mmCIF file with all atom_site columns, C-alpha atoms in Angstrom:
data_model
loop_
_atom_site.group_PDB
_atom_site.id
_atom_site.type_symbol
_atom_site.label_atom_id
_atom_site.label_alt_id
_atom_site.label_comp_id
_atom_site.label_asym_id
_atom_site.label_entity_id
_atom_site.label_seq_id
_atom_site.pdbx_PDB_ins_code
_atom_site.Cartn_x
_atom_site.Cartn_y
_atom_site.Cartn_z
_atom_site.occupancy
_atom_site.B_iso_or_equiv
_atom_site.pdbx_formal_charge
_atom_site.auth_seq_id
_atom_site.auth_comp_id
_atom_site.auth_asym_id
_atom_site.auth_atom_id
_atom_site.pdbx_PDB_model_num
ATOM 1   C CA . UNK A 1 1   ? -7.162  17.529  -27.768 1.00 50.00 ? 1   UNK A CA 1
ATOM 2   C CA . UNK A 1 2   ? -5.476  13.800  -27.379 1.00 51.00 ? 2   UNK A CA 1
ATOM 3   C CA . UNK A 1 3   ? -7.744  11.081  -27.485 1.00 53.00 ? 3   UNK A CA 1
ATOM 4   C CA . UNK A 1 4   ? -6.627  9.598   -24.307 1.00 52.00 ? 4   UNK A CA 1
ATOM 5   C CA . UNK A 1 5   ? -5.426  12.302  -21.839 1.00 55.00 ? 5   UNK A CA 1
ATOM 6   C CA . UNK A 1 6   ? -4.793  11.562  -18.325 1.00 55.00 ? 6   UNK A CA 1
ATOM 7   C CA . UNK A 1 7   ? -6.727  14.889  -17.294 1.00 55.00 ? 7   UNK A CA 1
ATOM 8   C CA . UNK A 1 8   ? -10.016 13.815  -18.902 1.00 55.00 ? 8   UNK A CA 1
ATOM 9   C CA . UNK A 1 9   ? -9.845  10.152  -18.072 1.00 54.00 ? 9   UNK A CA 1
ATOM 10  C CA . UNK A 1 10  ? -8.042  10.181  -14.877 1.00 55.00 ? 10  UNK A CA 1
ATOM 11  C CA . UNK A 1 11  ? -10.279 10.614  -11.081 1.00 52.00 ? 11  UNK A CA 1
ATOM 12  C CA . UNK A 1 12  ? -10.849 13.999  -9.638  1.00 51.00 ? 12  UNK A CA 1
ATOM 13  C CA . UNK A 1 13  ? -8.101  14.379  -6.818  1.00 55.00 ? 13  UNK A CA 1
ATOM 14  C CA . UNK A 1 14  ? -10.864 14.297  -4.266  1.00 58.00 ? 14  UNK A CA 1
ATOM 15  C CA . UNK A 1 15  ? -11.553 10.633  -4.747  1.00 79.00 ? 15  UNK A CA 1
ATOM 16  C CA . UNK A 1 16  ? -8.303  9.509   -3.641  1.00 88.00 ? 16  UNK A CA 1
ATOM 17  C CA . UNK A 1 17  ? -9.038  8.460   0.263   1.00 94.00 ? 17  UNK A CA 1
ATOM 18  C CA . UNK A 1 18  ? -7.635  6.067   2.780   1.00 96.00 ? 18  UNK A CA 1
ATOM 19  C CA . UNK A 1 19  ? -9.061  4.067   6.003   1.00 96.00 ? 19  UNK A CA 1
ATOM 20  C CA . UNK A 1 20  ? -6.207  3.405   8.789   1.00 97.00 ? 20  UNK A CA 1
ATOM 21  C CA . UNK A 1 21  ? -6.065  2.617   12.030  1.00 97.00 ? 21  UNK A CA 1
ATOM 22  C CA . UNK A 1 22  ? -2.328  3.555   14.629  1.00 97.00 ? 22  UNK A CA 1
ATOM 23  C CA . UNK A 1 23  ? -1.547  3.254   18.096  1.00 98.00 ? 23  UNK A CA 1
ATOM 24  C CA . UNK A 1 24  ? 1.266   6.395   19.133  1.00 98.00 ? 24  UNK A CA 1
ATOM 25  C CA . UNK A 1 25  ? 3.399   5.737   21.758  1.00 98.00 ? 25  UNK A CA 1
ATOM 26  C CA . UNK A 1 26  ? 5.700   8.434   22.795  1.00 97.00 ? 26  UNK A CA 1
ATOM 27  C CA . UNK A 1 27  ? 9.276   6.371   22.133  1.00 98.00 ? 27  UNK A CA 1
ATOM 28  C CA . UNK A 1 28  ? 10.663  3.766   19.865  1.00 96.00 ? 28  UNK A CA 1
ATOM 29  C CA . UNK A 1 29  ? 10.573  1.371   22.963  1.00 97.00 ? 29  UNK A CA 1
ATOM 30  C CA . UNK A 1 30  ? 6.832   1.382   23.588  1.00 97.00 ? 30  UNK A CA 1
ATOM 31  C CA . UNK A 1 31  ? 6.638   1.333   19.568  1.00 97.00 ? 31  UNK A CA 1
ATOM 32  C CA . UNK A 1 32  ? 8.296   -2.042  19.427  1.00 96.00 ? 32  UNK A CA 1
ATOM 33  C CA . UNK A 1 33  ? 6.640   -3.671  22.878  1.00 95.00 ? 33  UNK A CA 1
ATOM 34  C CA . UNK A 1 34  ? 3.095   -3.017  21.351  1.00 95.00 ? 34  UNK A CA 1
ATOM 35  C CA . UNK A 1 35  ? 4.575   -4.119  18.341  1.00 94.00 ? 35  UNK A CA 1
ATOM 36  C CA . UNK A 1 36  ? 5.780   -7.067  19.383  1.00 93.00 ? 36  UNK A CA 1
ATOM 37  C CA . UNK A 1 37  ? 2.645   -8.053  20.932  1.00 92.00 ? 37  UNK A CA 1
ATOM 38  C CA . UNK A 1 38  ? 1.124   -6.712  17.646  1.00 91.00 ? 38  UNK A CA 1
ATOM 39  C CA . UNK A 1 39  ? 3.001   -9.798  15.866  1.00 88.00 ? 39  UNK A CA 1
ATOM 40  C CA . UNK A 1 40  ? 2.143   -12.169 18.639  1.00 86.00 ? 40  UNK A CA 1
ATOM 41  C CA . UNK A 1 41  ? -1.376  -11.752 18.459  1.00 75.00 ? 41  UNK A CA 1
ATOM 42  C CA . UNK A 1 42  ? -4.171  -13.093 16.051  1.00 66.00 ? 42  UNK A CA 1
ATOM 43  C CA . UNK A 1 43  ? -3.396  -10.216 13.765  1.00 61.00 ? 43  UNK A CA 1
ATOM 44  C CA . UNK A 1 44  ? -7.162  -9.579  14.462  1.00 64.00 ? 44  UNK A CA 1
ATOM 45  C CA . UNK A 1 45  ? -8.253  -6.169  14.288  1.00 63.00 ? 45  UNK A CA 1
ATOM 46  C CA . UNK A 1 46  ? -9.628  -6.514  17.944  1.00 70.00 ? 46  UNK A CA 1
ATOM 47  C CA . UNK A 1 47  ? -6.472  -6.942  18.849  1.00 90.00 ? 47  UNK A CA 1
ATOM 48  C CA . UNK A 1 48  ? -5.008  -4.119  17.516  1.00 93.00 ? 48  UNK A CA 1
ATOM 49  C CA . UNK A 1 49  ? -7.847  -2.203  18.640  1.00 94.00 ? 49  UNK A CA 1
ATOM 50  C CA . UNK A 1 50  ? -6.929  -3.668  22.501  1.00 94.00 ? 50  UNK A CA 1
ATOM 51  C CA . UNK A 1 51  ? -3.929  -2.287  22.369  1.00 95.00 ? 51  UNK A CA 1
ATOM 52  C CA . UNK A 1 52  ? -4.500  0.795   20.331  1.00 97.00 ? 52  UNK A CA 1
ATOM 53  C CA . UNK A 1 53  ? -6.969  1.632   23.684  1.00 96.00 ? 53  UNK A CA 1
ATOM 54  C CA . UNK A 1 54  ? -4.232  0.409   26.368  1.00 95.00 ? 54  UNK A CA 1
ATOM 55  C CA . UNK A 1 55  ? -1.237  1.786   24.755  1.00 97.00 ? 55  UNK A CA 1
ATOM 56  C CA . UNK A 1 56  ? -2.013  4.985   21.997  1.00 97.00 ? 56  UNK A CA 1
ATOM 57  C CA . UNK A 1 57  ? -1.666  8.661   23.427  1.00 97.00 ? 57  UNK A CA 1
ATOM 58  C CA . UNK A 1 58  ? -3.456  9.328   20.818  1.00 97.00 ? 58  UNK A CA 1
ATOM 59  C CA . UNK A 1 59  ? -7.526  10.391  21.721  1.00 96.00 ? 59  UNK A CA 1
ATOM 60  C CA . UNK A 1 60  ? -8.654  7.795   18.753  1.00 96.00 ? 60  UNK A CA 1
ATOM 61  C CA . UNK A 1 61  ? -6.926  5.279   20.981  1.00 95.00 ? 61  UNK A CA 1
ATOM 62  C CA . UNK A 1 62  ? -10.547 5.452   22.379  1.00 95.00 ? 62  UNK A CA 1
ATOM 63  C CA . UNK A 1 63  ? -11.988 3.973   19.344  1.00 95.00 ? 63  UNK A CA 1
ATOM 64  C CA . UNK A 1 64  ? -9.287  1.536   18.792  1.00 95.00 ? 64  UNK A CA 1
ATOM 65  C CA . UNK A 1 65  ? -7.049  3.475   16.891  1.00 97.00 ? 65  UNK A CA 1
ATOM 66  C CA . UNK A 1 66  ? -9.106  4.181   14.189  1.00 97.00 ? 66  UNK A CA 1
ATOM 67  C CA . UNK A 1 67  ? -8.817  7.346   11.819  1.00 97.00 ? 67  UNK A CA 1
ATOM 68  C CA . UNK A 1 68  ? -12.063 6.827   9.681   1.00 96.00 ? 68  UNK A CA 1
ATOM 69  C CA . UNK A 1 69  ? -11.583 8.001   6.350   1.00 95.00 ? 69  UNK A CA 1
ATOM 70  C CA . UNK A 1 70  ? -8.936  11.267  4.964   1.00 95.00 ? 70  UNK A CA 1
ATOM 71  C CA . UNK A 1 71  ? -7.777  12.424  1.877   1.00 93.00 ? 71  UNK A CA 1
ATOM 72  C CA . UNK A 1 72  ? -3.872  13.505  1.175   1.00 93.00 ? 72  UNK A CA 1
ATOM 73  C CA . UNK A 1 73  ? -2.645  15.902  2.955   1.00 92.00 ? 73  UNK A CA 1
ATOM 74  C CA . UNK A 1 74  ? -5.345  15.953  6.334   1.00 93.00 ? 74  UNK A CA 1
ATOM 75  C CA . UNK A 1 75  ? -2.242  14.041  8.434   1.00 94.00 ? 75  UNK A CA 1
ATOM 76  C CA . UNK A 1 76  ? 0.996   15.055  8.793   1.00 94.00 ? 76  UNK A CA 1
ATOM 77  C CA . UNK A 1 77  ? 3.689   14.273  5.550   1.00 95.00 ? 77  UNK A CA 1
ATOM 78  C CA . UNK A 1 78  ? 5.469   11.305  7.330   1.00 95.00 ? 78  UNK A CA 1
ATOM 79  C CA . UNK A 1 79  ? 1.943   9.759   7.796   1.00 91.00 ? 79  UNK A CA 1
ATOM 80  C CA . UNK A 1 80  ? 0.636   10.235  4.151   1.00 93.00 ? 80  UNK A CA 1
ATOM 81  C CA . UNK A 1 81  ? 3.783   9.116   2.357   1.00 94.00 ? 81  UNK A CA 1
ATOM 82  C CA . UNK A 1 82  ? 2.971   5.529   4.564   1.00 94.00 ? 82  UNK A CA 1
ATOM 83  C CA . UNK A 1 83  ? -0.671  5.694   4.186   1.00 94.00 ? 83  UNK A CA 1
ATOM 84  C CA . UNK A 1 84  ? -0.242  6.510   0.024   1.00 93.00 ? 84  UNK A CA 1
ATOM 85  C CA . UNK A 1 85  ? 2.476   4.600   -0.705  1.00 91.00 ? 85  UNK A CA 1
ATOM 86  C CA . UNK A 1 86  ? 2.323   1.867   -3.355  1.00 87.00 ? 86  UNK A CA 1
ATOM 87  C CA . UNK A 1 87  ? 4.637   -0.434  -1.399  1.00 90.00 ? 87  UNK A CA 1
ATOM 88  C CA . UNK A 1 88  ? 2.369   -0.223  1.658   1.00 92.00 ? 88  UNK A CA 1
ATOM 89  C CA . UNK A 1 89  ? 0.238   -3.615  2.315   1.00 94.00 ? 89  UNK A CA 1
ATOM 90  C CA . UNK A 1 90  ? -3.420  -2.945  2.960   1.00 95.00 ? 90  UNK A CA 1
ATOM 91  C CA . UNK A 1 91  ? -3.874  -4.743  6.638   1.00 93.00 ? 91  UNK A CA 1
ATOM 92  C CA . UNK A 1 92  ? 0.224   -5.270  7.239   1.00 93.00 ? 92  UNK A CA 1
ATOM 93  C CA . UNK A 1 93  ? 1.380   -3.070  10.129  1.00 94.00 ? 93  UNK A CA 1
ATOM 94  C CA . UNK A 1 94  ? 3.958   -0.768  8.977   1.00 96.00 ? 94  UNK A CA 1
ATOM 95  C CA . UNK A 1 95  ? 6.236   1.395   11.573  1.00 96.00 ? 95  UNK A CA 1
ATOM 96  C CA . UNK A 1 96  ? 6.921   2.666   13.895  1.00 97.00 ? 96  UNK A CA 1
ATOM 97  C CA . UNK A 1 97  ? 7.235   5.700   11.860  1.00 97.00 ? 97  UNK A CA 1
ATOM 98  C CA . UNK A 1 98  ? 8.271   9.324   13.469  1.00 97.00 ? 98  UNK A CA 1
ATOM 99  C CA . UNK A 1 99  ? 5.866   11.917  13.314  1.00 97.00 ? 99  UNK A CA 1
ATOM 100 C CA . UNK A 1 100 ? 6.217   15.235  15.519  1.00 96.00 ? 100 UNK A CA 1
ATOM 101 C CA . UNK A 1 101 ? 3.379   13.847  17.766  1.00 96.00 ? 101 UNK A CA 1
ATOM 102 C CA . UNK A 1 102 ? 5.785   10.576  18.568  1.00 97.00 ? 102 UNK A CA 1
ATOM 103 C CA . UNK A 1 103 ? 6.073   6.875   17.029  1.00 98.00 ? 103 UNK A CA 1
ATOM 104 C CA . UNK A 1 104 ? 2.950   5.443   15.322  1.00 98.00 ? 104 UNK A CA 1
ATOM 105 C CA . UNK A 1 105 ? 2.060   1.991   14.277  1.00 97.00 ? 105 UNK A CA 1
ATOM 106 C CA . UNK A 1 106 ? 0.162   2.135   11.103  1.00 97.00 ? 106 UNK A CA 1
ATOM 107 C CA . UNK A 1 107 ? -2.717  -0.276  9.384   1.00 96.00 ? 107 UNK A CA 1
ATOM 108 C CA . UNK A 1 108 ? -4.213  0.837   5.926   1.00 96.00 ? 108 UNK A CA 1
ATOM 109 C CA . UNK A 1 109 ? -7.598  -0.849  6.113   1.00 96.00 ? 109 UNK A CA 1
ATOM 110 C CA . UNK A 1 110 ? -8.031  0.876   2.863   1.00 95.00 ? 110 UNK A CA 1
ATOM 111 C CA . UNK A 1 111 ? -7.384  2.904   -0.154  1.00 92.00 ? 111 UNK A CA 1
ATOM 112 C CA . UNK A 1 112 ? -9.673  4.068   -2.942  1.00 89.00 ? 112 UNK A CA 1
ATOM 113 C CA . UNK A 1 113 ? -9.757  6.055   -5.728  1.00 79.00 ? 113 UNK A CA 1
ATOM 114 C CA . UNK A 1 114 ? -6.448  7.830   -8.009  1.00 65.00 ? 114 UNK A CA 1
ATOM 115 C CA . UNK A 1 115 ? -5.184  4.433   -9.653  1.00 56.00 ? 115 UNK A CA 1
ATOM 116 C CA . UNK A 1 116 ? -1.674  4.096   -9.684  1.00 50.00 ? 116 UNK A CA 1
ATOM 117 C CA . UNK A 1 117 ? -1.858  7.828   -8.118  1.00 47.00 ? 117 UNK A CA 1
ATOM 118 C CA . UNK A 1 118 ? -0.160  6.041   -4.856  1.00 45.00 ? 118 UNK A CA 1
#
């Protein structure tokens, strides 16, 4: 046994999570109008959650967009590798990225756990 394995020291895989918020829009031209207004605005997370309720498809539109807390692999693999990513900014919006479900507009409120995992 090493003194310093990654396998002993390292978190459990089930402590990796995330906290994000989207709005999906069905095309790239909704995705940069709410955009757009996205960058116009405060950069409050009211705002994002106004438009997240006007403009999402989505049913968590409802609740402003938000996604509550998920480990890798609950969304869909376009999703995750934004969500995960170590070049994503906690509170930037990133997208719109494609998913099958349409174009989402993505804010990482948060990630915990895995250390330089993502």
């Amino acid at each position: 046994m090493k003194a310093f394995e990654n396998d002993e020291y390292g978190p459990p895989p089930d402590a990796v999570k995330a906290s994000a918020r989207h709005i999906l829009v069905t095309n790239t031209v909704d995705a940069k109008i709410v955009k757009k207004k996205l960058m116009e605005g405060d950069g409050s997370s009211s705002s994002f959650a106004t438009l997240a309720r006007e403009y999402s498809t989505c049913p968590s539109g409802a609740e402003g967009g938000s996604l509550g807390s998920f480990r890798p692999g609950t969304m869909v693999p376009e999703f995750d590798k934004v969500i995960f990513s170590p070049d994503t900014i906690i509170g930037s919006v990133i997208g719109p990225v494609k998913t099958k479900f349409g174009y989402h507009l993505i804010v990482v409120d948060k990630r915990t756990g895995g250390g330089d995992w993502y």
